[in-house]
Amino acid sequence: MATGDPRRVGPYRLVGKLGRGGMGQVFLGRSQGGRMVAVKLVNPELAEDTEFRRRFALEAEAARKVGGFYTAQVVDAGVDDDRPWLVTAYIPGPSLQQAVRTHGPLPYSALRVLGSGLAEGLAAIHDCGLVHRDLKPANVILADDGPRVIDFGIARALDSAHLTASVIGTPGFMSPEQCLGRETGPASDVFALGCVLVYAATGHSPYGQGSAAAIHYRTVHEAPDLTGVPPELVPFLTACLATEPELRPTVAKALEHLATSTDDTEWLPAGVSAMVRERREETKVLPPDEIPSDPGTGGPSRRRGRIALLASGGLVLAAAAVWGAVAWLGGPDRSDDNAAGHGSPRATGSKGPSAGSTDPCDIIDRDIIQESVLVDTGTPGGYSSGSETMRSCKWQTAQFGDPDTDMDGYYTLVYAPSRIEVISKDRRRDSVDLSGIPDAQAYSNAAETGCEVSWPTSFGYAVVFGTEGDNILGGDCVFVARFAQAVYPKVPE
């Protein structure tokens, strides 16, 4: 938990940060009876939007009526508080996105269980007059007894606040009608279901990678890529991914097609089952003032970590990563994640933090999302050693990236107590325009795979860097410089 984070929302005591979404921050909390819950706290700027508050109250009330086994039930809401909040059941398991990234695509038998569970969850949501609108791998939690759908019933309220499509939906998992800004209904969720199942079967969206505009174009105008999908599922998924909503099967038909007699308690591959057990066991022993990290990321553990962050795009216990590109040289945990050729940074000196938010993720607003084409609203990270604390936030962007590969572009903002060098290998000064940021400096590397912009602050240094695969950034730092200029006014002085 960062300085300035609330310690209580309504009757719920907050014990850790799970992540951020388009609506606000998500915390791990405890009910008065000791039950673990996920608490979503609305962003202040949305709380000031009268129409958003009205729609949020309506959607929260409808979402509380959603039952069914395959959803994370909404259990409480504070619609009249200064900052509205929503509380759901906490599911201690990895997201589908995390599981596939860690252990690869799911086998056919698991795909059937996944698909039938998601279809049943969507049926429960639709029966209450709701449409999910943002079903994606990060919004599917895997448990021993089946999947759970999370984050339903809020996208419509977000839509009323005139947020961008990148917040309301996720490129690669949005229906053609969403991409075109048209009205969406249950058929749109069926399309997303097809996309999620293709991802689970292959490790990628059926509409590839790249900028949001490129993915939207392929979604509307091109056939989906079903390479690698088990043949038994191809006809069904082809129907789910029909361009015209009326040609897609209903959720009831999907459930009928995917129904399986497989024992749900043994449906996951061994590696993913181990992830579920680890999350569940860590939550059982969770102390009031400490939260576990993901053992698979090299992040700090309960035994040695002074700061452990829970990070995800939804309501799931996920990676508490110390990103290798910004880890302190000589610290107890040093990542080898330097695929872009940056090497380990070097840090010297130390200054204490200034007043104001110490969470870099708090700089986000709608203007920055639109200007920098952010695909998500940030994943927090950081590192602490003795009196030195560094915090960071990482966003995926559609401003740069290769549509034909899996090379994603990312921006990261770091609050450091001293100067750090993210790029150390083949480091060179870059002459990009940094007007408006006093004493800022930019560096890129000879491989043209990364760029770093830093400037002094009262608490030490703020550092923005961008990373991508070979020759995507081009080494000229223009994108990173523009992002730095966009966030500069929001960084604490």
XYZ file of C-alpha atoms in Angstrom:
493
model
C 0.000 0.000 0.000
C 1.364 3.386 -1.010
C 1.453 6.508 1.127
C -1.889 8.244 0.666
C -3.810 5.046 -0.081
C -6.948 4.723 2.042
C -6.861 2.218 4.877
C -10.623 1.779 5.044
C -13.509 2.014 2.571
C -16.948 1.823 4.139
C -16.845 -1.018 6.672
C -13.942 -2.751 4.881
C -10.334 -2.601 6.075
C -7.876 -2.480 3.180
C -4.771 -4.651 3.450
C -3.244 -4.475 -0.033
C -3.498 -3.057 -3.527
C -4.646 -5.391 -6.279
C -4.320 -3.004 -9.188
C -6.170 -0.432 -11.245
C -8.915 -0.452 -13.836
C -10.698 2.074 -16.006
C -12.948 3.024 -13.100
C -10.410 3.338 -10.302
C -8.159 1.530 -7.868
C -8.746 -2.017 -6.664
C -7.775 -3.095 -3.148
C -7.719 -6.333 -1.218
C -9.875 -5.886 1.855
C -11.329 -7.644 4.866
C -14.966 -7.527 5.868
C -15.927 -7.022 9.490
C -16.347 -10.772 9.686
C -12.828 -11.385 8.350
C -13.765 -12.448 4.822
C -11.395 -11.396 2.012
C -13.015 -9.121 -0.574
C -11.978 -7.020 -3.556
C -12.799 -3.325 -3.129
C -12.989 -1.087 -6.202
C -12.722 2.630 -5.372
C -13.850 5.066 -8.059
C -11.391 7.676 -9.342
C -11.998 11.201 -7.969
C -12.595 12.718 -11.427
C -15.323 10.164 -12.147
C -16.854 10.734 -8.709
C -17.444 14.350 -9.750
C -19.355 13.282 -12.877
C -23.091 13.431 -12.058
C -24.119 11.209 -14.955
C -21.452 8.635 -14.080
C -22.681 8.499 -10.468
C -26.269 8.003 -11.601
C -25.360 5.188 -13.972
C -22.959 3.664 -11.455
C -25.744 3.441 -8.867
C -28.065 1.751 -11.376
C -25.405 -0.671 -12.601
C -24.228 -1.519 -9.082
C -27.782 -2.319 -8.029
C -28.285 -4.534 -11.074
C -24.896 -6.236 -10.594
C -25.759 -7.154 -6.993
C -28.618 -9.264 -8.373
C -26.285 -11.360 -10.533
C -25.969 -14.833 -9.095
C -24.608 -18.007 -10.544
C -21.560 -20.038 -9.714
C -19.258 -18.641 -12.394
C -19.248 -14.953 -11.421
C -17.473 -13.078 -8.639
C -20.553 -11.849 -6.818
C -21.020 -8.163 -6.041
C -21.668 -8.077 -2.297
C -21.775 -4.384 -1.398
C -21.591 -0.871 -2.809
C -21.345 2.688 -1.533
C -22.967 4.755 -4.258
C -23.460 7.933 -2.194
C -19.960 8.222 -0.719
C -17.637 11.018 -1.856
C -15.826 8.380 -3.885
C -18.271 5.573 -4.768
C -17.083 2.011 -4.250
C -18.002 -1.541 -5.188
C -17.123 -4.737 -3.308
C -16.997 -8.209 -4.839
C -16.100 -11.646 -3.611
C -12.346 -12.210 -3.785
C -11.225 -15.186 -5.887
C -7.656 -16.248 -4.959
C -6.455 -17.480 -8.306
C -4.551 -16.331 -11.402
C -6.239 -14.657 -14.314
C -6.491 -16.543 -17.583
C -3.996 -14.062 -18.991
C -1.436 -14.840 -16.283
C -1.954 -18.591 -16.578
C -1.505 -18.643 -20.368
C 1.512 -16.328 -20.269
C 3.149 -18.515 -17.624
C 2.220 -22.026 -18.754
C 1.030 -21.646 -22.340
C -2.322 -22.486 -24.005
C -4.847 -24.720 -22.291
C -5.597 -28.258 -23.537
C -8.871 -29.064 -25.274
C -10.529 -30.570 -22.201
C -9.768 -27.447 -20.153
C -11.051 -25.238 -22.961
C -14.421 -26.964 -22.797
C -14.696 -26.395 -19.049
C -13.531 -22.799 -19.436
C -16.001 -22.092 -22.225
C -19.003 -23.666 -20.497
C -18.234 -21.828 -17.254
C -17.866 -18.469 -19.002
C -21.052 -19.044 -20.974
C -22.932 -19.848 -17.772
C -21.487 -16.758 -16.101
C -22.518 -14.564 -19.035
C -26.005 -16.082 -18.939
C -26.346 -15.041 -15.298
C -25.197 -11.513 -16.163
C -27.551 -11.211 -19.146
C -30.483 -12.528 -17.109
C -30.152 -9.430 -14.917
C -30.293 -7.086 -17.889
C -26.559 -6.408 -17.987
C -23.952 -6.742 -20.726
C -20.340 -7.256 -19.652
C -18.749 -5.242 -22.505
C -15.170 -6.018 -21.415
C -14.786 -9.792 -21.231
C -11.081 -10.495 -21.732
C -8.414 -12.875 -20.337
C -7.575 -10.471 -17.493
C -11.249 -10.510 -16.408
C -11.400 -14.291 -16.086
C -10.136 -15.830 -12.851
C -9.196 -19.508 -12.734
C -10.116 -21.530 -9.652
C -9.937 -25.250 -8.943
C -13.684 -25.587 -9.442
C -13.985 -23.555 -12.628
C -13.538 -20.053 -14.018
C -15.090 -16.862 -12.657
C -16.141 -13.777 -14.628
C -15.231 -10.494 -12.922
C -15.697 -6.757 -13.546
C -19.196 -7.081 -14.988
C -21.811 -4.350 -14.828
C -19.538 -1.282 -14.826
C -18.613 -0.556 -18.448
C -21.967 1.079 -19.126
C -21.388 3.513 -16.286
C -17.923 4.251 -17.695
C -19.464 4.845 -21.099
C -21.644 7.559 -19.601
C -18.482 9.391 -18.535
C -17.336 9.526 -22.204
C -14.144 7.556 -21.669
C -12.218 6.128 -24.604
C -12.915 2.715 -26.100
C -9.508 1.553 -24.867
C -10.863 1.846 -21.336
C -14.378 0.522 -21.975
C -13.187 -2.381 -24.082
C -9.886 -4.041 -24.902
C -8.622 -4.200 -28.519
C -8.546 -7.780 -29.702
C -11.496 -8.723 -27.477
C -14.059 -6.171 -28.667
C -16.875 -6.921 -31.085
C -17.103 -5.139 -34.441
C -20.057 -3.120 -33.175
C -17.981 -1.950 -30.214
C -15.106 -0.990 -32.497
C -17.534 1.060 -34.576
C -19.089 2.753 -31.551
C -22.488 1.143 -32.054
C -24.943 -0.169 -29.485
C -23.851 -3.437 -27.874
C -25.935 -6.278 -26.514
C -25.479 -9.885 -25.361
C -24.194 -10.846 -28.823
C -21.199 -8.598 -28.205
C -20.294 -10.682 -25.144
C -20.588 -13.850 -27.252
C -18.038 -12.370 -29.664
C -15.726 -11.617 -26.719
C -16.247 -15.176 -25.460
C -14.986 -16.455 -28.806
C -11.937 -14.177 -28.613
C -11.146 -15.307 -25.057
C -11.367 -18.979 -26.009
C -9.071 -18.433 -29.009
C -6.594 -16.738 -26.650
C -6.832 -19.643 -24.196
C -6.225 -22.114 -27.031
C -3.396 -20.273 -28.798
C -1.975 -17.575 -26.517
C -3.091 -14.699 -28.756
C -6.178 -12.808 -29.841
C -7.736 -13.914 -33.145
C -7.066 -10.378 -34.427
C -3.364 -10.200 -33.687
C -1.228 -7.496 -32.128
C -0.448 -3.880 -32.936
C -2.070 -0.496 -32.525
C -5.682 -0.230 -31.396
C -6.622 1.158 -34.811
C -4.998 -1.768 -36.635
C -6.688 -4.347 -34.388
C -10.066 -2.624 -34.741
C -9.700 -2.632 -38.540
C -8.956 -6.356 -38.623
C -11.848 -7.048 -36.235
C -14.320 -5.277 -38.503
C -12.968 -6.206 -41.936
C -10.899 -9.393 -41.745
C -11.484 -13.030 -40.837
C -10.188 -14.163 -37.438
C -6.945 -16.103 -37.226
C -7.839 -19.488 -35.726
C -4.458 -21.097 -36.324
C -3.714 -23.450 -33.451
C -7.329 -23.796 -32.288
C -8.374 -27.440 -31.772
C -10.343 -28.518 -34.878
C -13.324 -29.529 -32.743
C -13.811 -25.892 -31.702
C -13.195 -24.142 -35.024
C -16.811 -24.203 -36.379
C -18.244 -22.983 -33.072
C -15.675 -20.195 -32.628
C -16.099 -19.124 -36.243
C -19.800 -18.646 -35.535
C -19.077 -16.715 -32.309
C -16.794 -14.386 -34.260
C -19.290 -13.581 -37.018
C -19.155 -9.905 -37.958
C -22.939 -9.507 -37.794
C -24.355 -9.907 -34.247
C -27.466 -11.751 -35.425
C -25.337 -14.527 -36.942
C -23.674 -15.427 -33.648
C -25.018 -18.172 -31.379
C -26.825 -17.174 -28.221
C -25.223 -17.754 -24.836
C -27.673 -20.617 -24.313
C -26.497 -22.242 -27.557
C -22.896 -21.697 -26.554
C -23.494 -23.390 -23.219
C -25.222 -26.273 -24.955
C -22.303 -26.708 -27.354
C -19.597 -26.483 -24.684
C -21.322 -28.509 -21.962
C -18.988 -31.103 -20.505
C -19.162 -33.854 -17.934
C -15.527 -33.295 -16.967
C -14.904 -33.052 -13.222
C -14.279 -29.330 -12.716
C -12.052 -29.977 -9.689
C -9.409 -31.508 -11.971
C -9.830 -29.387 -15.070
C -6.643 -27.304 -15.003
C -3.154 -28.376 -16.120
C -0.770 -29.151 -13.270
C 1.188 -25.902 -13.555
C -1.913 -23.721 -13.413
C -3.350 -25.765 -10.534
C -0.143 -25.047 -8.631
C -0.684 -21.299 -9.206
C -4.192 -21.573 -7.766
C -2.970 -23.452 -4.690
C -0.225 -20.894 -4.061
C -2.718 -17.994 -4.174
C -5.134 -19.793 -1.891
C -2.523 -20.785 0.687
C -0.956 -17.332 0.770
C -4.338 -15.747 1.399
C -5.005 -18.095 4.325
C -1.936 -16.857 6.197
C -2.217 -13.228 5.089
C -1.286 -10.983 8.024
C -3.228 -7.727 8.472
C -0.378 -5.434 7.392
C 1.358 -7.492 4.722
C 0.434 -8.991 1.388
C 1.983 -11.819 -0.617
C 3.843 -11.563 -3.886
C 3.799 -13.786 -6.913
C 6.606 -16.338 -6.500
C 6.851 -16.703 -10.242
C 8.003 -13.152 -10.929
C 11.090 -12.827 -8.764
C 9.292 -10.222 -6.660
C 9.778 -9.770 -2.934
C 8.503 -12.558 -0.695
C 6.890 -12.237 2.721
C 10.166 -13.287 4.361
C 12.387 -10.671 2.774
C 10.223 -8.061 1.065
C 9.583 -4.729 2.722
C 7.080 -3.779 0.045
C 4.892 -6.340 -1.678
C 2.442 -5.108 -4.268
C -0.527 -6.911 -5.724
C -0.947 -5.941 -9.337
C -3.378 -6.878 -12.052
C -5.892 -5.577 -14.497
C -8.741 -7.080 -12.480
C -9.574 -8.553 -9.112
C -6.855 -11.174 -8.836
C -3.784 -11.774 -6.706
C -1.010 -11.248 -9.222
C 2.578 -10.295 -9.790
C 4.377 -8.171 -7.212
C 7.120 -7.481 -9.677
C 10.327 -5.554 -9.225
C 10.957 -4.706 -12.845
C 14.529 -5.514 -13.728
C 14.967 -2.362 -15.757
C 14.557 -0.197 -12.651
C 15.761 -2.403 -9.783
C 18.413 -0.945 -7.481
C 21.918 -2.101 -8.350
C 23.102 -4.352 -5.545
C 19.646 -4.788 -3.984
C 18.501 -8.149 -2.608
C 16.384 -8.869 -5.681
C 17.856 -8.153 -9.117
C 15.908 -9.270 -12.158
C 17.548 -10.549 -15.336
C 14.678 -9.140 -17.383
C 16.803 -7.003 -19.678
C 15.679 -8.408 -22.992
C 15.820 -5.005 -24.617
C 19.531 -4.727 -23.900
C 19.189 -2.103 -21.197
C 21.316 -3.789 -18.563
C 20.942 -2.985 -14.866
C 20.548 0.640 -13.779
C 22.917 2.454 -11.471
C 21.795 4.601 -8.568
C 23.655 7.105 -6.438
C 22.691 9.396 -3.601
C 19.368 9.552 -1.778
C 16.575 12.005 -1.086
C 13.363 11.624 0.846
C 9.962 11.691 -0.881
C 7.993 14.905 -1.117
C 4.407 15.502 -0.126
C 1.679 14.288 -2.479
C 0.886 10.912 -3.963
C 3.820 8.534 -4.117
C 2.012 6.217 -6.534
C 3.014 6.988 -10.149
C -0.196 5.323 -11.340
C -2.114 8.277 -9.881
C -0.985 10.575 -12.711
C -3.396 8.929 -15.124
C -6.360 10.842 -16.511
C -8.506 10.730 -19.611
C -6.352 13.221 -21.533
C -3.199 11.134 -20.976
C -5.021 7.932 -21.914
C -6.189 9.476 -25.178
C -2.993 11.328 -26.060
C -0.685 8.387 -25.339
C -3.101 5.696 -26.607
C -2.862 3.668 -23.405
C -4.413 0.214 -23.530
C -4.659 -0.092 -19.741
C -4.516 2.254 -16.754
C -1.325 1.039 -15.189
C 0.264 -1.748 -13.177
C 2.072 -0.608 -10.022
C 5.491 -1.892 -9.016
C 8.392 -0.829 -6.886
C 11.242 -1.684 -4.629
C 12.322 -0.808 -1.093
C 15.676 -1.291 0.616
C 16.313 0.291 3.992
C 15.392 3.974 3.797
C 15.268 4.042 -0.007
C 11.956 3.431 -1.742
C 11.232 3.511 -5.447
C 7.767 3.244 -6.962
C 6.829 2.677 -10.571
C 3.836 2.250 -12.851
C 3.794 0.483 -16.209
C 1.274 1.011 -19.019
C 0.838 -0.829 -22.293
C 0.480 1.570 -25.218
C -0.813 1.200 -28.737
C 1.288 4.157 -29.944
C 4.068 1.855 -31.062
C 4.174 -1.866 -31.723
C 4.350 -4.372 -34.537
C 0.918 -5.629 -35.749
C 2.462 -8.848 -37.044
C 4.343 -9.889 -33.915
C 3.800 -10.227 -30.193
C 5.989 -7.170 -29.483
C 4.002 -4.880 -27.197
C 4.986 -1.314 -26.380
C 5.158 -0.061 -22.799
C 5.667 3.184 -20.925
C 6.948 3.139 -17.343
C 7.095 6.050 -14.893
C 9.421 5.745 -11.896
C 9.668 7.858 -8.748
C 13.222 7.374 -7.477
C 15.044 8.965 -4.528
C 18.204 9.289 -6.620
C 19.362 9.309 -10.208
C 19.036 5.984 -12.023
C 20.156 4.898 -15.463
C 17.630 2.590 -17.027
C 19.642 2.290 -20.221
C 23.261 1.438 -19.510
C 24.377 -0.681 -22.463
C 25.318 1.430 -25.516
C 23.837 4.434 -23.728
C 23.816 7.664 -25.735
C 22.371 11.148 -25.268
C 19.319 11.871 -27.389
C 18.522 15.365 -28.708
C 14.728 14.944 -28.689
C 12.683 18.041 -27.779
C 11.979 18.095 -24.021
C 10.607 21.625 -23.809
C 8.455 22.236 -20.752
C 10.428 19.869 -18.499
C 13.211 21.786 -16.697
C 16.615 20.062 -16.614
C 15.281 16.964 -18.385
C 17.639 14.622 -20.195
C 16.934 11.876 -22.732
C 18.966 8.773 -23.540
C 18.475 5.940 -26.010
C 20.495 2.845 -26.885
C 22.324 1.870 -30.057
C 19.947 -1.051 -30.659
C 17.072 1.455 -30.908
C 14.898 -0.592 -28.574
C 14.496 1.786 -25.646
C 14.403 5.410 -24.577
C 14.718 7.077 -21.169
C 13.746 10.598 -20.075
C 14.511 11.832 -16.550
C 14.286 15.075 -14.610
C 15.010 16.155 -11.010
C 12.224 16.564 -8.462
C 12.056 17.483 -4.792
C 11.928 13.793 -3.853
C 14.767 12.777 -6.180
C 14.101 11.965 -9.829
C 11.205 11.100 -12.089
C 12.087 8.749 -14.932
C 9.969 7.807 -17.938
C 11.113 5.043 -20.238
C 9.659 3.168 -23.164
C 10.501 -0.318 -24.356
C 9.630 -2.363 -27.422
C 11.078 -5.031 -29.642
C 13.765 -4.488 -32.279
C 13.628 -1.147 -34.105
C 10.040 -0.338 -33.163
C 10.857 2.814 -31.225
C 13.408 3.806 -33.849
C 15.700 5.240 -31.210
C 14.469 8.835 -31.657
C 12.625 9.000 -28.316
C 9.772 11.099 -29.741
C 6.981 8.962 -28.269
C 8.657 8.721 -24.864
C 9.384 12.446 -24.788
C 5.754 13.263 -25.534
C 4.589 10.908 -22.801
C 7.040 12.542 -20.362
C 5.707 15.972 -21.293
C 2.137 14.739 -20.765
C 2.791 13.338 -17.284
C 5.203 16.051 -16.093
C 2.493 18.423 -14.760
C 0.996 15.549 -12.728
C 4.232 14.405 -11.067
C 4.627 15.716 -7.474
C 7.003 18.656 -7.327
